[in-house]
Amino acid sequence: MVTCKFKFCFINQKLYILLPMKQRKFKTQGTILPAPNFNPIMDAQLLGGALQGISCEKDVLIDILTQRCNSQRLMIAEAYRDMYSRDLITDLKENLSHHFKEVMVGLMYPPASYDAHELWHALKGIDTEEKCLIDILASRSNTEIFQMKEAYLMQYNTDLQQDIDSETSGHFRDTLMNLAQGTRMEGYADPSTAAQDAMILWEACQQKTGEHKNMLQMILCNRSHQQLWMVFQEFQNISGQDIVDAINECYDGYFQELLVAIVLCIRDKPSYFAYRLYNAIHDFGFHNKTVIRILIARSEIDLMNIRQRYKERYGKSLFHDIKHFASGHYESALLAICAGDTEDY
């Protein structure tokens, strides 16, 4: 049993521990912050001039849209609509192309709408993009999942879970469906059941029956992060093996990738996204969609932390690697979102 020095409480006659906030989270920081002295009308005028001139002034778009936080960009879009009776996203789509367009348009979506947009394209494209589904659903909180499901329904008039059910299969589908419910326990941990949960996970890695796979994903998808930290330690004590190594040995395919992503996100989300960015840049010939999605989605949450993990783990900065593989205004936009320290340039 794990010994913890935390406050205790009783729920339904069971003893739980409540971990203080400082124990549950490290300080996270994005790279895009609210711009000081913000003037949405002036920004809208500058964007209008850049988009409606003879040639599109892409540097102006980068300077404004990558240096304003999402709520400020939404105010700019509203001012733009009032000023020109036109939709800013529509004008960006009409005047831009390729990956640069994807970046500029992506920045204009509220976070939940952007997640919904990415999930819909991952599910309804020519081929299902399983890694996109994994990145989003394995890493979002209950609140973020609830908001993205609402946005998905409003934007596409269809239910996210129904689309997951119809476009994926097997235990991979079941685990995605479980995550998409957004019902993970939050804030509490029960030391008395950690060893029991760990034993179930160990048996699931040994026997690999359908029932054991269901129990494995139910634990990983529904226990609180605090509970799972203890479960992973108990798993190490029982098996002499790290849970990630065990999953990699026992399972394969997208089901295995999803389970590992859940564990890694629970342990250290910035490290997970640093790993995904490195793979997208180096292992897949610069997988543009993945790089764009992660940079935009994490830009106001923990992209600074992701940058730090990236440099610690891989020796070179994320800024350096983007600069090496991308080019043109697309490169400039990505680097502006990534930002960088003096030594990165």
Short mmCIF file of C-alpha atoms in Angstrom, two decimals:
data_model
loop_
_atom_site.label_atom_id
_atom_site.label_comp_id
_atom_site.label_asym_id
_atom_site.label_seq_id
_atom_site.Cartn_x
_atom_site.Cartn_y
_atom_site.Cartn_z
CA MET A 1 0.00 0.00 0.00
CA VAL A 2 1.19 3.53 -0.79
CA THR A 3 1.74 5.84 2.19
CA CYS A 4 0.59 9.40 1.58
CA LYS A 5 0.72 12.55 3.71
CA PHE A 6 -2.46 14.17 2.49
CA LYS A 7 -5.85 15.25 3.79
CA PHE A 8 -8.39 12.46 4.05
CA CYS A 9 -12.15 12.42 3.54
CA PHE A 10 -14.93 9.84 3.52
CA ILE A 11 -17.27 9.30 0.56
CA ASN A 12 -19.95 6.65 0.85
CA GLN A 13 -18.17 5.24 3.92
CA LYS A 14 -14.92 4.81 1.99
CA LEU A 15 -11.68 6.58 2.81
CA TYR A 16 -10.22 8.79 0.09
CA ILE A 17 -7.31 11.19 0.01
CA LEU A 18 -7.59 14.67 -1.43
CA LEU A 19 -4.35 15.80 -2.96
CA PRO A 20 -3.57 19.52 -2.75
CA MET A 21 -3.35 21.44 -6.01
CA LYS A 22 0.41 21.92 -5.74
CA GLN A 23 0.80 18.14 -5.60
CA ARG A 24 -1.40 17.58 -8.62
CA LYS A 25 -0.05 20.08 -11.09
CA PHE A 26 3.20 21.68 -12.09
CA LYS A 27 3.14 25.21 -13.43
CA THR A 28 2.23 25.24 -17.09
CA GLN A 29 2.75 28.06 -19.52
CA GLY A 30 1.85 28.70 -23.12
CA THR A 31 3.81 30.70 -25.66
CA ILE A 32 0.93 32.94 -26.71
CA LEU A 33 -0.28 35.39 -24.08
CA PRO A 34 -2.86 38.20 -24.22
CA ALA A 35 -1.37 41.15 -26.11
CA PRO A 36 -1.04 44.35 -24.08
CA ASN A 37 -2.75 47.52 -25.33
CA PHE A 38 -5.03 45.36 -27.47
CA ASN A 39 -7.19 47.17 -30.04
CA PRO A 40 -9.42 44.79 -32.05
CA ILE A 41 -10.65 47.55 -34.39
CA MET A 42 -7.13 48.53 -35.40
CA ASP A 43 -6.17 44.87 -35.86
CA ALA A 44 -9.27 44.29 -38.00
CA GLN A 45 -8.35 47.27 -40.19
CA LEU A 46 -4.82 45.96 -40.66
CA LEU A 47 -6.08 42.48 -41.52
CA GLY A 48 -8.59 43.93 -43.97
CA GLY A 49 -5.85 45.87 -45.73
CA ALA A 50 -3.61 42.81 -45.82
CA LEU A 51 -6.30 40.52 -47.22
CA GLN A 52 -8.06 42.85 -49.64
CA GLY A 53 -5.05 44.44 -51.30
CA ILE A 54 -3.60 43.48 -54.67
CA SER A 55 -1.35 40.90 -53.01
CA CYS A 56 -1.94 39.33 -49.64
CA GLU A 57 0.41 40.74 -46.99
CA LYS A 58 1.14 37.50 -45.16
CA ASP A 59 3.63 39.04 -42.75
CA VAL A 60 0.85 41.24 -41.37
CA LEU A 61 -1.35 38.18 -40.80
CA ILE A 62 1.47 36.44 -38.92
CA ASP A 63 2.32 39.50 -36.83
CA ILE A 64 -1.27 39.88 -35.66
CA LEU A 65 -2.78 36.41 -35.45
CA THR A 66 0.17 34.68 -33.78
CA GLN A 67 0.63 37.50 -31.25
CA ARG A 68 -2.94 37.65 -29.93
CA CYS A 69 -4.53 35.09 -27.64
CA ASN A 70 -7.59 33.18 -28.82
CA SER A 71 -10.15 35.38 -27.08
CA GLN A 72 -8.53 38.45 -28.65
CA ARG A 73 -8.57 36.82 -32.10
CA LEU A 74 -12.30 36.17 -31.69
CA MET A 75 -12.84 39.86 -30.89
CA ILE A 76 -10.83 40.77 -33.98
CA ALA A 77 -13.07 38.50 -36.08
CA GLU A 78 -16.15 40.23 -34.69
CA ALA A 79 -14.72 43.69 -35.41
CA TYR A 80 -13.75 42.51 -38.90
CA ARG A 81 -17.31 41.35 -39.56
CA ASP A 82 -18.75 44.66 -38.36
CA MET A 83 -16.26 46.63 -40.43
CA TYR A 84 -16.35 44.71 -43.73
CA SER A 85 -19.55 42.63 -43.50
CA ARG A 86 -17.34 39.64 -44.25
CA ASP A 87 -16.23 36.59 -42.32
CA LEU A 88 -12.53 36.62 -41.46
CA ILE A 89 -12.12 32.83 -41.64
CA THR A 90 -13.73 32.80 -45.09
CA ASP A 91 -11.39 35.53 -46.30
CA LEU A 92 -8.36 33.68 -44.91
CA LYS A 93 -9.42 30.52 -46.72
CA GLU A 94 -9.95 32.38 -49.99
CA ASN A 95 -6.64 34.28 -49.92
CA LEU A 96 -4.27 31.68 -48.51
CA SER A 97 -3.23 28.17 -49.48
CA HIS A 98 -1.62 24.97 -48.32
CA HIS A 99 -0.22 24.60 -44.81
CA PHE A 100 0.06 28.33 -44.17
CA LYS A 101 -3.71 28.55 -44.61
CA GLU A 102 -4.20 25.67 -42.16
CA VAL A 103 -2.21 27.54 -39.52
CA MET A 104 -3.93 30.90 -39.94
CA VAL A 105 -7.42 29.41 -40.10
CA GLY A 106 -6.72 27.05 -37.20
CA LEU A 107 -5.76 29.97 -34.98
CA MET A 108 -9.22 31.48 -35.48
CA TYR A 109 -11.15 28.58 -33.91
CA PRO A 110 -11.95 28.56 -30.19
CA PRO A 111 -10.13 25.61 -28.54
CA ALA A 112 -13.18 23.32 -28.34
CA SER A 113 -14.16 24.12 -31.92
CA TYR A 114 -10.62 23.45 -33.11
CA ASP A 115 -10.60 20.05 -31.39
CA ALA A 116 -14.00 19.29 -32.96
CA HIS A 117 -12.72 20.37 -36.38
CA GLU A 118 -9.66 18.13 -36.12
CA LEU A 119 -11.67 15.14 -34.86
CA TRP A 120 -14.25 15.47 -37.63
CA HIS A 121 -11.58 15.53 -40.34
CA ALA A 122 -9.78 12.63 -38.65
CA LEU A 123 -12.97 10.57 -38.66
CA LYS A 124 -14.54 11.65 -41.95
CA GLY A 125 -11.50 12.05 -44.20
CA ILE A 126 -10.49 9.59 -46.89
CA ASP A 127 -8.65 7.54 -44.27
CA THR A 128 -9.29 7.63 -40.53
CA GLU A 129 -6.44 9.47 -38.79
CA GLU A 130 -6.13 7.34 -35.68
CA LYS A 131 -3.14 9.22 -34.27
CA CYS A 132 -5.12 12.46 -34.25
CA LEU A 133 -7.93 10.75 -32.32
CA ILE A 134 -5.35 9.44 -29.84
CA ASP A 135 -3.62 12.79 -29.35
CA ILE A 136 -6.84 14.63 -28.59
CA LEU A 137 -8.93 12.15 -26.62
CA ALA A 138 -6.05 10.79 -24.51
CA SER A 139 -4.99 14.26 -23.38
CA ARG A 140 -8.14 16.29 -22.71
CA SER A 141 -9.85 16.86 -19.38
CA ASN A 142 -13.51 16.07 -18.70
CA THR A 143 -14.44 19.71 -19.22
CA GLU A 144 -12.51 19.94 -22.49
CA ILE A 145 -14.16 16.73 -23.75
CA PHE A 146 -17.63 18.00 -22.85
CA GLN A 147 -16.98 21.30 -24.65
CA MET A 148 -15.55 19.61 -27.76
CA LYS A 149 -18.57 17.28 -27.98
CA GLU A 150 -20.90 20.27 -27.84
CA ALA A 151 -18.86 22.06 -30.51
CA TYR A 152 -18.80 18.92 -32.67
CA LEU A 153 -22.59 18.65 -32.52
CA MET A 154 -23.08 22.35 -33.31
CA GLN A 155 -20.57 22.43 -36.16
CA TYR A 156 -21.38 19.14 -37.87
CA ASN A 157 -24.88 18.29 -36.64
CA THR A 158 -23.76 14.83 -35.60
CA ASP A 159 -22.69 13.13 -32.38
CA LEU A 160 -18.97 12.58 -31.80
CA GLN A 161 -19.43 9.25 -30.06
CA GLN A 162 -21.66 7.95 -32.84
CA ASP A 163 -19.02 8.88 -35.40
CA ILE A 164 -16.28 7.19 -33.34
CA ASP A 165 -18.47 4.10 -33.11
CA SER A 166 -19.03 3.97 -36.87
CA GLU A 167 -15.52 4.89 -38.04
CA THR A 168 -13.32 2.82 -35.68
CA SER A 169 -13.43 -0.75 -34.41
CA GLY A 170 -12.46 -3.25 -31.75
CA HIS A 171 -10.94 -2.41 -28.38
CA PHE A 172 -9.45 0.75 -29.90
CA ARG A 173 -13.00 1.97 -30.54
CA ASP A 174 -14.18 0.92 -27.08
CA THR A 175 -11.37 2.85 -25.40
CA LEU A 176 -12.00 5.97 -27.51
CA MET A 177 -15.69 5.75 -26.67
CA ASN A 178 -14.87 5.50 -22.99
CA LEU A 179 -12.59 8.54 -23.13
CA ALA A 180 -15.20 10.49 -25.09
CA GLN A 181 -17.67 10.07 -22.26
CA GLY A 182 -15.53 12.45 -20.19
CA THR A 183 -16.33 10.68 -16.93
CA ARG A 184 -12.88 10.28 -15.39
CA MET A 185 -12.84 10.77 -11.62
CA GLU A 186 -11.15 14.02 -10.66
CA GLY A 187 -9.26 14.98 -7.53
CA TYR A 188 -9.60 11.88 -5.34
CA ALA A 189 -7.48 8.79 -4.84
CA ASP A 190 -8.13 5.62 -2.85
CA PRO A 191 -4.88 4.00 -1.66
CA SER A 192 -6.72 0.87 -0.54
CA THR A 193 -7.64 -0.09 -4.12
CA ALA A 194 -4.40 0.88 -5.90
CA ALA A 195 -2.84 -2.57 -5.53
CA GLN A 196 -6.09 -4.22 -6.63
CA ASP A 197 -6.23 -2.08 -9.78
CA ALA A 198 -2.56 -2.79 -10.44
CA MET A 199 -3.19 -6.52 -10.20
CA ILE A 200 -6.03 -6.24 -12.72
CA LEU A 201 -3.72 -4.39 -15.11
CA TRP A 202 -1.00 -7.01 -14.65
CA GLU A 203 -3.47 -9.84 -15.33
CA ALA A 204 -4.73 -7.97 -18.41
CA CYS A 205 -1.18 -7.82 -19.73
CA GLN A 206 -0.69 -11.55 -19.08
CA GLN A 207 -3.97 -13.06 -20.27
CA LYS A 208 -5.10 -10.55 -22.91
CA THR A 209 -8.67 -11.85 -23.17
CA GLY A 210 -11.44 -9.55 -24.32
CA GLU A 211 -12.69 -9.24 -20.75
CA HIS A 212 -9.23 -8.33 -19.47
CA LYS A 213 -8.77 -5.72 -22.20
CA ASN A 214 -12.08 -4.14 -21.21
CA MET A 215 -11.06 -4.02 -17.56
CA LEU A 216 -7.69 -2.51 -18.50
CA GLN A 217 -9.19 0.31 -20.52
CA MET A 218 -11.91 0.93 -17.94
CA ILE A 219 -9.27 1.56 -15.27
CA LEU A 220 -7.09 3.76 -17.48
CA CYS A 221 -10.05 5.79 -18.75
CA ASN A 222 -12.01 6.28 -15.53
CA ARG A 223 -9.65 6.40 -12.56
CA SER A 224 -8.39 9.82 -11.51
CA HIS A 225 -4.88 10.86 -12.41
CA GLN A 226 -3.98 10.76 -8.71
CA GLN A 227 -5.30 7.20 -8.40
CA LEU A 228 -3.41 6.07 -11.47
CA TRP A 229 -0.10 7.47 -10.23
CA MET A 230 -0.43 5.09 -7.28
CA VAL A 231 -1.64 2.23 -9.49
CA PHE A 232 1.38 2.57 -11.78
CA GLN A 233 3.72 2.40 -8.79
CA GLU A 234 1.93 -0.66 -7.45
CA PHE A 235 2.15 -2.23 -10.92
CA GLN A 236 5.92 -1.71 -10.83
CA ASN A 237 6.05 -3.33 -7.38
CA ILE A 238 3.99 -6.33 -8.49
CA SER A 239 5.51 -7.00 -11.89
CA GLY A 240 8.97 -5.46 -11.66
CA GLN A 241 8.13 -3.71 -14.93
CA ASP A 242 6.97 -0.26 -15.96
CA ILE A 243 3.36 -0.17 -17.16
CA VAL A 244 4.35 1.34 -20.53
CA ASP A 245 6.87 -1.44 -21.20
CA ALA A 246 4.27 -4.04 -20.26
CA ILE A 247 1.65 -2.56 -22.60
CA ASN A 248 4.18 -2.39 -25.44
CA GLU A 249 5.09 -6.05 -24.95
CA CYS A 250 1.54 -7.35 -24.63
CA TYR A 251 -0.45 -5.35 -27.17
CA ASP A 252 -0.01 -3.85 -30.61
CA GLY A 253 -1.67 -1.59 -33.13
CA TYR A 254 -3.63 1.55 -32.37
CA PHE A 255 -5.08 0.01 -29.19
CA GLN A 256 -1.55 -0.25 -27.79
CA GLU A 257 -0.68 3.31 -28.93
CA LEU A 258 -3.81 4.68 -27.27
CA LEU A 259 -3.15 2.93 -23.96
CA VAL A 260 0.44 4.19 -23.90
CA ALA A 261 -0.72 7.72 -24.75
CA ILE A 262 -3.14 7.69 -21.82
CA VAL A 263 -0.37 6.62 -19.43
CA LEU A 264 2.12 9.16 -20.77
CA CYS A 265 -0.40 12.01 -20.62
CA ILE A 266 -1.23 11.16 -17.02
CA ARG A 267 2.44 11.15 -16.08
CA ASP A 268 3.62 14.24 -17.96
CA LYS A 269 1.53 15.72 -20.75
CA PRO A 270 4.22 18.12 -22.07
CA SER A 271 6.64 15.20 -22.41
CA TYR A 272 4.05 13.27 -24.39
CA PHE A 273 3.54 16.13 -26.84
CA ALA A 274 7.30 16.71 -27.11
CA TYR A 275 7.60 13.04 -28.09
CA ARG A 276 4.78 13.37 -30.63
CA LEU A 277 6.30 16.50 -32.16
CA TYR A 278 9.71 14.87 -32.46
CA ASN A 279 8.19 11.86 -34.21
CA ALA A 280 6.14 14.09 -36.50
CA ILE A 281 9.20 16.12 -37.46
CA HIS A 282 11.83 13.38 -37.72
CA ASP A 283 10.13 10.03 -38.21
CA PHE A 284 7.38 10.94 -40.67
CA GLY A 285 9.14 13.44 -42.94
CA PHE A 286 7.62 16.46 -41.15
CA HIS A 287 4.00 15.44 -40.67
CA ASN A 288 2.47 18.88 -41.12
CA LYS A 289 -0.97 18.15 -39.71
CA THR A 290 0.42 16.83 -36.45
CA VAL A 291 2.86 19.71 -35.97
CA ILE A 292 0.19 22.32 -36.75
CA ARG A 293 -2.43 20.70 -34.52
CA ILE A 294 -0.18 20.38 -31.48
CA LEU A 295 1.33 23.87 -31.76
CA ILE A 296 -2.08 25.54 -32.08
CA ALA A 297 -3.87 23.41 -29.49
CA ARG A 298 -1.15 23.78 -26.83
CA SER A 299 -0.07 27.36 -27.61
CA GLU A 300 -1.92 28.90 -24.67
CA ILE A 301 -1.72 25.90 -22.33
CA ASP A 302 1.72 24.32 -22.04
CA LEU A 303 3.71 24.86 -25.23
CA MET A 304 6.50 26.50 -23.23
CA ASN A 305 6.73 23.32 -21.13
CA ILE A 306 6.64 21.19 -24.28
CA ARG A 307 9.56 23.19 -25.66
CA GLN A 308 11.52 22.60 -22.46
CA ARG A 309 10.85 18.84 -22.50
CA TYR A 310 11.76 18.68 -26.20
CA LYS A 311 15.16 20.28 -25.67
CA GLU A 312 15.89 18.23 -22.54
CA ARG A 313 15.05 14.96 -24.27
CA TYR A 314 16.35 15.48 -27.80
CA GLY A 315 19.22 17.94 -27.39
CA LYS A 316 17.99 20.48 -29.93
CA SER A 317 15.23 23.02 -29.55
CA LEU A 318 11.81 22.63 -31.14
CA PHE A 319 12.40 26.04 -32.72
CA HIS A 320 15.60 24.74 -34.35
CA ASP A 321 13.95 21.64 -35.77
CA ILE A 322 10.95 23.51 -37.19
CA LYS A 323 13.29 26.03 -38.81
CA HIS A 324 15.30 23.19 -40.33
CA PHE A 325 12.32 21.40 -41.90
CA ALA A 326 9.74 24.10 -42.76
CA SER A 327 10.09 27.12 -45.04
CA GLY A 328 8.55 30.38 -46.19
CA HIS A 329 5.63 32.06 -44.45
CA TYR A 330 4.55 28.66 -43.17
CA GLU A 331 7.84 28.39 -41.30
CA SER A 332 7.48 31.95 -40.00
CA ALA A 333 4.00 31.25 -38.67
CA LEU A 334 5.04 28.05 -36.88
CA LEU A 335 8.10 29.72 -35.37
CA ALA A 336 6.00 32.65 -34.17
CA ILE A 337 3.66 30.26 -32.35
CA CYS A 338 6.54 28.19 -30.99
CA ALA A 339 8.51 31.30 -29.98
CA GLY A 340 12.04 30.72 -28.75
CA ASP A 341 14.86 31.84 -26.55
CA THR A 342 17.88 33.70 -27.86
CA GLU A 343 19.98 30.53 -28.13
CA ASP A 344 17.32 28.89 -30.30
CA TYR A 345 17.68 31.30 -33.20
#
